[in-house]
Short mmCIF file of C-alpha atoms in Angstrom, two decimals:
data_model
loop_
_atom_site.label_atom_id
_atom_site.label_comp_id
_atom_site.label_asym_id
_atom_site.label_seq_id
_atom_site.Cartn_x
_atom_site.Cartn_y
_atom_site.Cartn_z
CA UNK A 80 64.33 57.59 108.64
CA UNK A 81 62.68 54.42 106.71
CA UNK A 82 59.27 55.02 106.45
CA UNK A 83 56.74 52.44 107.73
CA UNK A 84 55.01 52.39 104.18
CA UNK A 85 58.09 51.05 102.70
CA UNK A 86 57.88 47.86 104.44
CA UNK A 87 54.82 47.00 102.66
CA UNK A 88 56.39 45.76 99.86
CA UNK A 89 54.05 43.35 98.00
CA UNK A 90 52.72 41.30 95.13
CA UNK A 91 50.12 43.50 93.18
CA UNK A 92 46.68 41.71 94.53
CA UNK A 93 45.13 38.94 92.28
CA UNK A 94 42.12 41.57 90.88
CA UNK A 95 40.48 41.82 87.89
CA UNK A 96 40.60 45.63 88.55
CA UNK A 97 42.44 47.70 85.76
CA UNK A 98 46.09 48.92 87.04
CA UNK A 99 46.62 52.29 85.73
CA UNK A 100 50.32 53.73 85.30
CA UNK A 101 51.62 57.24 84.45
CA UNK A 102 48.50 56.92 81.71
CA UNK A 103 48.64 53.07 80.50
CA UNK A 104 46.67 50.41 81.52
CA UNK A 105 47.79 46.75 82.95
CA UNK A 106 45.76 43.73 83.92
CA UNK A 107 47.14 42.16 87.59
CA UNK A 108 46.41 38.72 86.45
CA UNK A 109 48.14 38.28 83.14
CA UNK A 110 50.88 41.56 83.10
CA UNK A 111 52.84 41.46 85.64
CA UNK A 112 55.68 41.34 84.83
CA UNK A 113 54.61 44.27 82.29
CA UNK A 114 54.10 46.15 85.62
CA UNK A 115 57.05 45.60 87.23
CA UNK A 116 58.99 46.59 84.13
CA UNK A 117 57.26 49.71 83.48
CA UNK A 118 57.56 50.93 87.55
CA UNK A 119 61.50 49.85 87.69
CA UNK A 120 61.96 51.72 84.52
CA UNK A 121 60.88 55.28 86.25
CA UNK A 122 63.79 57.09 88.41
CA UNK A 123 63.83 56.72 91.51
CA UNK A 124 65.40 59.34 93.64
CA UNK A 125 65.82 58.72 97.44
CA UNK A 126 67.64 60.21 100.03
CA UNK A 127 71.74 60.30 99.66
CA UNK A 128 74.47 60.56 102.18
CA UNK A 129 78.27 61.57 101.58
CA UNK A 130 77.39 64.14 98.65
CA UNK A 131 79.18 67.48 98.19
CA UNK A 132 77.85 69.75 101.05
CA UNK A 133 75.15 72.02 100.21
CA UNK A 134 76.19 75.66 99.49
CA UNK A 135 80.01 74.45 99.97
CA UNK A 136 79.39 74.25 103.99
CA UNK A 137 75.85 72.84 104.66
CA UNK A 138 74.32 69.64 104.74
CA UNK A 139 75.78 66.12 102.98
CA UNK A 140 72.82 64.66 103.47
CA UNK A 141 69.32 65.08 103.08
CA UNK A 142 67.59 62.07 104.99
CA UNK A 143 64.72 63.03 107.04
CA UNK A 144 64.32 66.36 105.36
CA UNK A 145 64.67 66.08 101.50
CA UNK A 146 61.61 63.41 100.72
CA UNK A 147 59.49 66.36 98.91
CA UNK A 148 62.69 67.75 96.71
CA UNK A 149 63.62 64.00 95.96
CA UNK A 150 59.36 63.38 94.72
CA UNK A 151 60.19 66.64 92.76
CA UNK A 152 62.97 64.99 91.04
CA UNK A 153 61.17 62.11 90.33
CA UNK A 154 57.91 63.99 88.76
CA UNK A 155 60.40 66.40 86.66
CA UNK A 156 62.67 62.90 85.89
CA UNK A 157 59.38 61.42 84.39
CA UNK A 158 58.88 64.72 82.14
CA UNK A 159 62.37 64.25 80.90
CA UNK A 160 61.92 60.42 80.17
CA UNK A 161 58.85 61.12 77.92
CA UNK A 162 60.58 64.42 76.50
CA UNK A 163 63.45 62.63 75.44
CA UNK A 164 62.89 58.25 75.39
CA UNK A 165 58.75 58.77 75.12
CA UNK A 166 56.75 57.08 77.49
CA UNK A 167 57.15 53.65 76.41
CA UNK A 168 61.06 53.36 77.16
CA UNK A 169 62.06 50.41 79.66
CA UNK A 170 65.21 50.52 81.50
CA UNK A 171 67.33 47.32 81.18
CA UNK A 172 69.42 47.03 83.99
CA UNK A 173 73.49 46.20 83.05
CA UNK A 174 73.13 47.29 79.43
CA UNK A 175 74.73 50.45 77.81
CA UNK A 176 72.10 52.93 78.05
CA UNK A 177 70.87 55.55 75.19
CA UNK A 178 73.64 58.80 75.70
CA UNK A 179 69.73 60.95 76.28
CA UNK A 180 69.06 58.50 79.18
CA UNK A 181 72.61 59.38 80.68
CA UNK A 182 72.01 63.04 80.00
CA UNK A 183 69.06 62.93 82.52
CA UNK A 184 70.35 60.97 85.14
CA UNK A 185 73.21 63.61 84.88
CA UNK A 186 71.35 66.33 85.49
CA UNK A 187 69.80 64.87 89.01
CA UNK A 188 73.41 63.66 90.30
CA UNK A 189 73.99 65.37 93.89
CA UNK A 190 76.29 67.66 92.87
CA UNK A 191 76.16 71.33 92.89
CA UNK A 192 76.16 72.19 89.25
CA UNK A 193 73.53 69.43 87.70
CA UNK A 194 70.44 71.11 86.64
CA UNK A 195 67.90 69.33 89.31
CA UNK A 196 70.51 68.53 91.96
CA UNK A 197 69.51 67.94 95.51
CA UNK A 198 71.94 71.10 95.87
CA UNK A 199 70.00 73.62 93.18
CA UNK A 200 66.89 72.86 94.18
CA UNK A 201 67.69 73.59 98.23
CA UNK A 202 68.93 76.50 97.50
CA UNK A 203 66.88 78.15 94.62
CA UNK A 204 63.96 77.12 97.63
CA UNK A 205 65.76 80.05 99.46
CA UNK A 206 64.16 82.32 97.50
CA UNK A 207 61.25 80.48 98.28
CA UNK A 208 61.23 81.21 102.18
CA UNK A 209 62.50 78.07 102.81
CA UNK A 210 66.18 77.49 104.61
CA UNK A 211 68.22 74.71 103.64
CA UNK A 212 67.11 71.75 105.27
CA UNK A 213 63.66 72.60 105.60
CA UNK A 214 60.69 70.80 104.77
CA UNK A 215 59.10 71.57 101.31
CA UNK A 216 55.55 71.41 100.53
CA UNK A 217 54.22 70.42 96.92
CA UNK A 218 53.64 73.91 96.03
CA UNK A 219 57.14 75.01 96.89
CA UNK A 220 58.77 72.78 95.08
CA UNK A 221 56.75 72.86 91.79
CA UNK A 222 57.74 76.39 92.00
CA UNK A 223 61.52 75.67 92.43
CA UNK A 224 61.25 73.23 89.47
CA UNK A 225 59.95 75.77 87.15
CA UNK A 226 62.98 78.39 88.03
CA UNK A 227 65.65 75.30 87.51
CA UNK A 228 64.05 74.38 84.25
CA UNK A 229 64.55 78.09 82.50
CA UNK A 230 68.59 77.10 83.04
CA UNK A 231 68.10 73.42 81.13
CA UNK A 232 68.99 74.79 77.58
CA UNK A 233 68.86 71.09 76.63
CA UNK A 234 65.20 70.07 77.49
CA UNK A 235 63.69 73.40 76.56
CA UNK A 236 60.96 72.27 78.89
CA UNK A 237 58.34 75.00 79.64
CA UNK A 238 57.38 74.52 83.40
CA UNK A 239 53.92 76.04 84.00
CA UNK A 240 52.90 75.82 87.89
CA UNK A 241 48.71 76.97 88.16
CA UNK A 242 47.75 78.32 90.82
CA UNK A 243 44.07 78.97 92.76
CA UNK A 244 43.47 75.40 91.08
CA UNK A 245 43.14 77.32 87.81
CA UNK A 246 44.91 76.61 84.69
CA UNK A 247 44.93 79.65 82.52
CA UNK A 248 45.08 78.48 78.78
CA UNK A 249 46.27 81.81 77.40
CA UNK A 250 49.15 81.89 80.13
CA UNK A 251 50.20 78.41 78.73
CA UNK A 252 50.21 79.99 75.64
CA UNK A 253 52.78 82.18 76.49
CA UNK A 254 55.34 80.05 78.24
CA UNK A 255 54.94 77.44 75.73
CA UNK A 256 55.40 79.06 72.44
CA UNK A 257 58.61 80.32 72.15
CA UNK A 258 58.57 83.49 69.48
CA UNK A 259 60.86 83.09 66.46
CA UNK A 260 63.59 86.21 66.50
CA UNK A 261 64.02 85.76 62.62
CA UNK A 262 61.18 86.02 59.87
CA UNK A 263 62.23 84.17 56.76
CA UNK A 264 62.00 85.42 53.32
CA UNK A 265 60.08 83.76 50.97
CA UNK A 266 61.66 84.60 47.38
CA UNK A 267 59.02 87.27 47.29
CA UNK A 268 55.78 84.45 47.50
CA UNK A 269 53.91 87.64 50.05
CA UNK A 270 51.35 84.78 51.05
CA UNK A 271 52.97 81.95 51.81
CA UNK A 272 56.02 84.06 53.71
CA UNK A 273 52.54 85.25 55.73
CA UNK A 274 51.65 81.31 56.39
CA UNK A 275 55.09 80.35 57.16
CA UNK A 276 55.86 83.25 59.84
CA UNK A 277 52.47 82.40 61.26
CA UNK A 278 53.52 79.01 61.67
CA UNK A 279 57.15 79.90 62.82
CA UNK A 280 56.35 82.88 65.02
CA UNK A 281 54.92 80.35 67.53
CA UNK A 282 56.94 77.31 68.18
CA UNK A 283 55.84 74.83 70.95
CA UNK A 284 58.15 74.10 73.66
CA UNK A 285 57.66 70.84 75.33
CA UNK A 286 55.18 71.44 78.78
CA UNK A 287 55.21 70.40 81.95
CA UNK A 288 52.26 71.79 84.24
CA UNK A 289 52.31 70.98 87.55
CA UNK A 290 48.58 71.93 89.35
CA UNK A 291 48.85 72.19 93.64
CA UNK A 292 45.91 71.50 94.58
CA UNK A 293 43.99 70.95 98.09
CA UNK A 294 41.71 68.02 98.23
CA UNK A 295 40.25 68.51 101.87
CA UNK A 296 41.13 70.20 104.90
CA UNK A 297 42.46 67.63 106.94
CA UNK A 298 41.67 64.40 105.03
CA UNK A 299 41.02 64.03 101.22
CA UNK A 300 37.50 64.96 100.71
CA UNK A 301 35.51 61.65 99.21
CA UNK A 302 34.32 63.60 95.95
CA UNK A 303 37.92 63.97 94.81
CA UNK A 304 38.60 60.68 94.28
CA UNK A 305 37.56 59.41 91.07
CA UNK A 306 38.74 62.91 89.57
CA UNK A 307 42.07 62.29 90.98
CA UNK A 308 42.02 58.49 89.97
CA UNK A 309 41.51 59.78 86.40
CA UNK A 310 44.53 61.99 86.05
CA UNK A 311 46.62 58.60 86.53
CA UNK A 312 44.16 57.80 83.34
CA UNK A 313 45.37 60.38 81.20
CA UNK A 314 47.99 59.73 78.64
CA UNK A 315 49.77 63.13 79.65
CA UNK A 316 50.14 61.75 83.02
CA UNK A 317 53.17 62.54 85.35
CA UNK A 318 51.76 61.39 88.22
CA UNK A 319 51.37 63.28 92.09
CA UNK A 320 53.52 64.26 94.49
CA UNK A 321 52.55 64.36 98.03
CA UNK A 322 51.78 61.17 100.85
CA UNK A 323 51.61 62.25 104.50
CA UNK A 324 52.11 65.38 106.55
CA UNK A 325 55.81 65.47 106.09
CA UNK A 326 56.54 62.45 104.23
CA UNK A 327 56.63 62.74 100.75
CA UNK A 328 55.81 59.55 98.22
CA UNK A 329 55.47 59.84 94.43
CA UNK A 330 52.48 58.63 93.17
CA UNK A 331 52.54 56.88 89.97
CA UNK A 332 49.40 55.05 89.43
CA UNK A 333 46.46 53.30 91.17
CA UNK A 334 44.31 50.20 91.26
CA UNK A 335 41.01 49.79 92.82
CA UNK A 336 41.52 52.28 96.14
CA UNK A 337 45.11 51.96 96.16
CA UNK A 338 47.57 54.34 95.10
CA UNK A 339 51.04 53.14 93.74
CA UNK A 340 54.14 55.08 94.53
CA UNK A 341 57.28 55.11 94.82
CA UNK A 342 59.30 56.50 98.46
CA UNK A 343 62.29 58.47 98.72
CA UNK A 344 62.77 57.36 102.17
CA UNK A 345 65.43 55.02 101.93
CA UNK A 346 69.19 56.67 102.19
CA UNK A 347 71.40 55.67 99.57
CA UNK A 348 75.03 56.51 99.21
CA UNK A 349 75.85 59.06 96.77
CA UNK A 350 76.74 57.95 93.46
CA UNK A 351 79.90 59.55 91.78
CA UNK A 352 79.48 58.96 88.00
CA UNK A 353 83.16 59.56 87.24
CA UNK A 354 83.98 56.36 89.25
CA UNK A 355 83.97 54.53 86.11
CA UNK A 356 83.08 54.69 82.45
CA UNK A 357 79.23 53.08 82.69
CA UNK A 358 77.40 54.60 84.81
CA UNK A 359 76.36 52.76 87.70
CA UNK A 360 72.40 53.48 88.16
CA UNK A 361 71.08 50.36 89.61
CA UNK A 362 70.16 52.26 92.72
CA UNK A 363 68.22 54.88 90.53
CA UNK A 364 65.68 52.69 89.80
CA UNK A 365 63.05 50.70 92.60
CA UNK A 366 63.60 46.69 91.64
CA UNK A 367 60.49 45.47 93.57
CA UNK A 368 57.39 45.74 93.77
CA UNK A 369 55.96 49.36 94.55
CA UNK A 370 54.68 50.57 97.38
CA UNK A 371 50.68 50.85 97.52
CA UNK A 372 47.95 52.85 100.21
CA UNK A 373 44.42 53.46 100.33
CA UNK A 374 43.58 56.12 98.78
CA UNK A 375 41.85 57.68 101.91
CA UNK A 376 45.16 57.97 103.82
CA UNK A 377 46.43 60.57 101.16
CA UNK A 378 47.30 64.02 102.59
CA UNK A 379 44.64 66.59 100.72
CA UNK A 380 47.90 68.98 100.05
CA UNK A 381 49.06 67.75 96.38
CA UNK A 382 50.60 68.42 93.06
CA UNK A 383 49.53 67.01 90.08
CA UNK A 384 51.96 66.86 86.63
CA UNK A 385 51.28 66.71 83.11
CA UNK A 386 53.37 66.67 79.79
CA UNK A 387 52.52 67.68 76.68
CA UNK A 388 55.20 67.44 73.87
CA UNK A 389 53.11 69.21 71.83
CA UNK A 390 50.56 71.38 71.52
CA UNK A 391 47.84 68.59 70.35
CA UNK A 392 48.43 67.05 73.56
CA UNK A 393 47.64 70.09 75.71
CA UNK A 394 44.19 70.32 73.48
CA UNK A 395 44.04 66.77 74.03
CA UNK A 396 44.81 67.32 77.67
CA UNK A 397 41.88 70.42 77.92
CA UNK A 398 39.57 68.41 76.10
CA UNK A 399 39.53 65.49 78.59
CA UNK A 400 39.70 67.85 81.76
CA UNK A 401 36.58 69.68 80.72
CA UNK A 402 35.26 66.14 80.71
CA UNK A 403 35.86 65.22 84.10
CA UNK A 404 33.07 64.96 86.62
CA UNK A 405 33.03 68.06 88.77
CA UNK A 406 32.87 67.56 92.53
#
């Protein structure tokens, strides 16, 4: 089903307002093409027909059920980008791309064994509650993400999902730093073999923390909305999935009271990378203007992401929390 938002494709407005993407800021009047460039180089993941079906007999495609796994995608695809490319990466469309770029989009193809495939993630949401071809919410799939990543020897992401609205620095702590098996000797130097193991006995893995959160009860609640605008601020940004009572859109930015984001609901045929040597991913990226909606019309059920490649960044990323205005 083609959503009605993703008919309003438009021109960004002629404002003097500050455009805020995924943590950087654009002018509408003199970047636009900046814009444009930096949206079309995020993945886009839609629905997909004629894939492999699901658990060897189920479903081949996921329109009109799979818009919150496919915004899941997209908000783990993101992590990987700045993980592996860094933030500022563009995509250039008919060029050879970087053998890391082709990694990711490998490990979203719609077949059974890629990491984040449509196919993982519907089942692993069995042990969820959730049957295959059911509806997700934010929560559910945050916490289907976080049991695919453990399996992504690659990324070595750690996936932290908070929940009560709570983030729980000393549990970040834990799935962050990975603990070194080996101490190493130091030719007998007692205090700098203690300085070194200190330093090696807690080695950062790369986080992604996704926060569900509930901004309301049936509408977003007014006093949420500069808080959320500022998360788009931050330069750990991964953006928000959510949208609509079942209709998922990933949101990837915002200017004045619109949201930007990007929606899954288009169906796309499934892309078989073996059908020749480049890969063809023109249809993994959105090549027009992104979708935009008032702010106001935003389900209150959400999930927020953030990445921090290091451990500076998640102080950086506390530091600038604690300064946001409570509501």
């Amino acid at each position: 089903i083609l959503s009605v938002e993703y008919i309003r494709i438009e021109d960004f407005p002629e404002t003097s307002e500050p455009v805020w993407i995924l943590g950087q800021q654009f002018s509408a009047l003199t970047e636009k093409d900046e814009i444009l460039a930096d949206v079309t180089s995020r993945l886009w993941f839609t629905y997909r027909k004629n894939f492999q079906p699901i658990g060897g007999t189920g479903p081949t495609s996921d329109t009109g059920w799979g818009c919150m796994l496919r915004c899941g995608q997209m908000i783990l695809g993101q992590a990987l980008i700045c993980r592996h490319l860094g933030r500022d990466w563009r995509w250039s469309p008919g060029q050879r791309q970087r053998a890391e770029y082709i990694n990711i989009l490998n490990a979203f193809i719609d077949k059974k064994d890629s990491y984040y495939s449509i196919h993982q993630i519907a089942q692993m949401g069995v042990g969820e509650g959730k049957s295959i071809g059911q509806w997700y919410g934010p929560n559910t799939v945050a916490q289907v993400l976080k049991k695919l990543a453990v399996f992504d020897s690659w990324s070595r992401l750690a996936v932290h999902v908070a929940m009560d609205n709570t983030v729980v620095i000393e549990e970040i702590s834990e799935g962050a730093c990975a603990v070194s098996e080996e101490p190493r000797e130091m030719n007998g130097d007692l205090e700098g073999a203690c300085a070194l193991a200190e330093e090696e006995t807690a080695l950062w893995k790369p986080l992604v923390l996704l926060i569900p959160l509930r901004l309301g009860l049936s509408d977003i609640n007014e006093a949420y909305i500069e808080p959320l605008k500022q998360c788009f601020m931050m330069p750990q940004s991964l953006g928000v999935i959510g949208g609509k009572p079942n209709s998922a859109h990933y949101f990837i930015g915002f200017v004045g009271d619109e949201l930007i984001y990007l929606d899954p609901h288009t169906t796309q045929p499934a892309v078989d990378p073996n059908e020749d040597e480049q890969f063809p991913d023109d249809s993994y990226h959105c090549q027009h203007p992104p979708c935009r909606m008032h702010i106001c019309e935003l389900d209150p059920s959400i999930a927020a992401g953030f990445f921090c490649q290091t451990e500076d960044d998640f102080d950086d990323w506390c530091a600038q929390i604690r300064k946001v205005p409570k509501p």
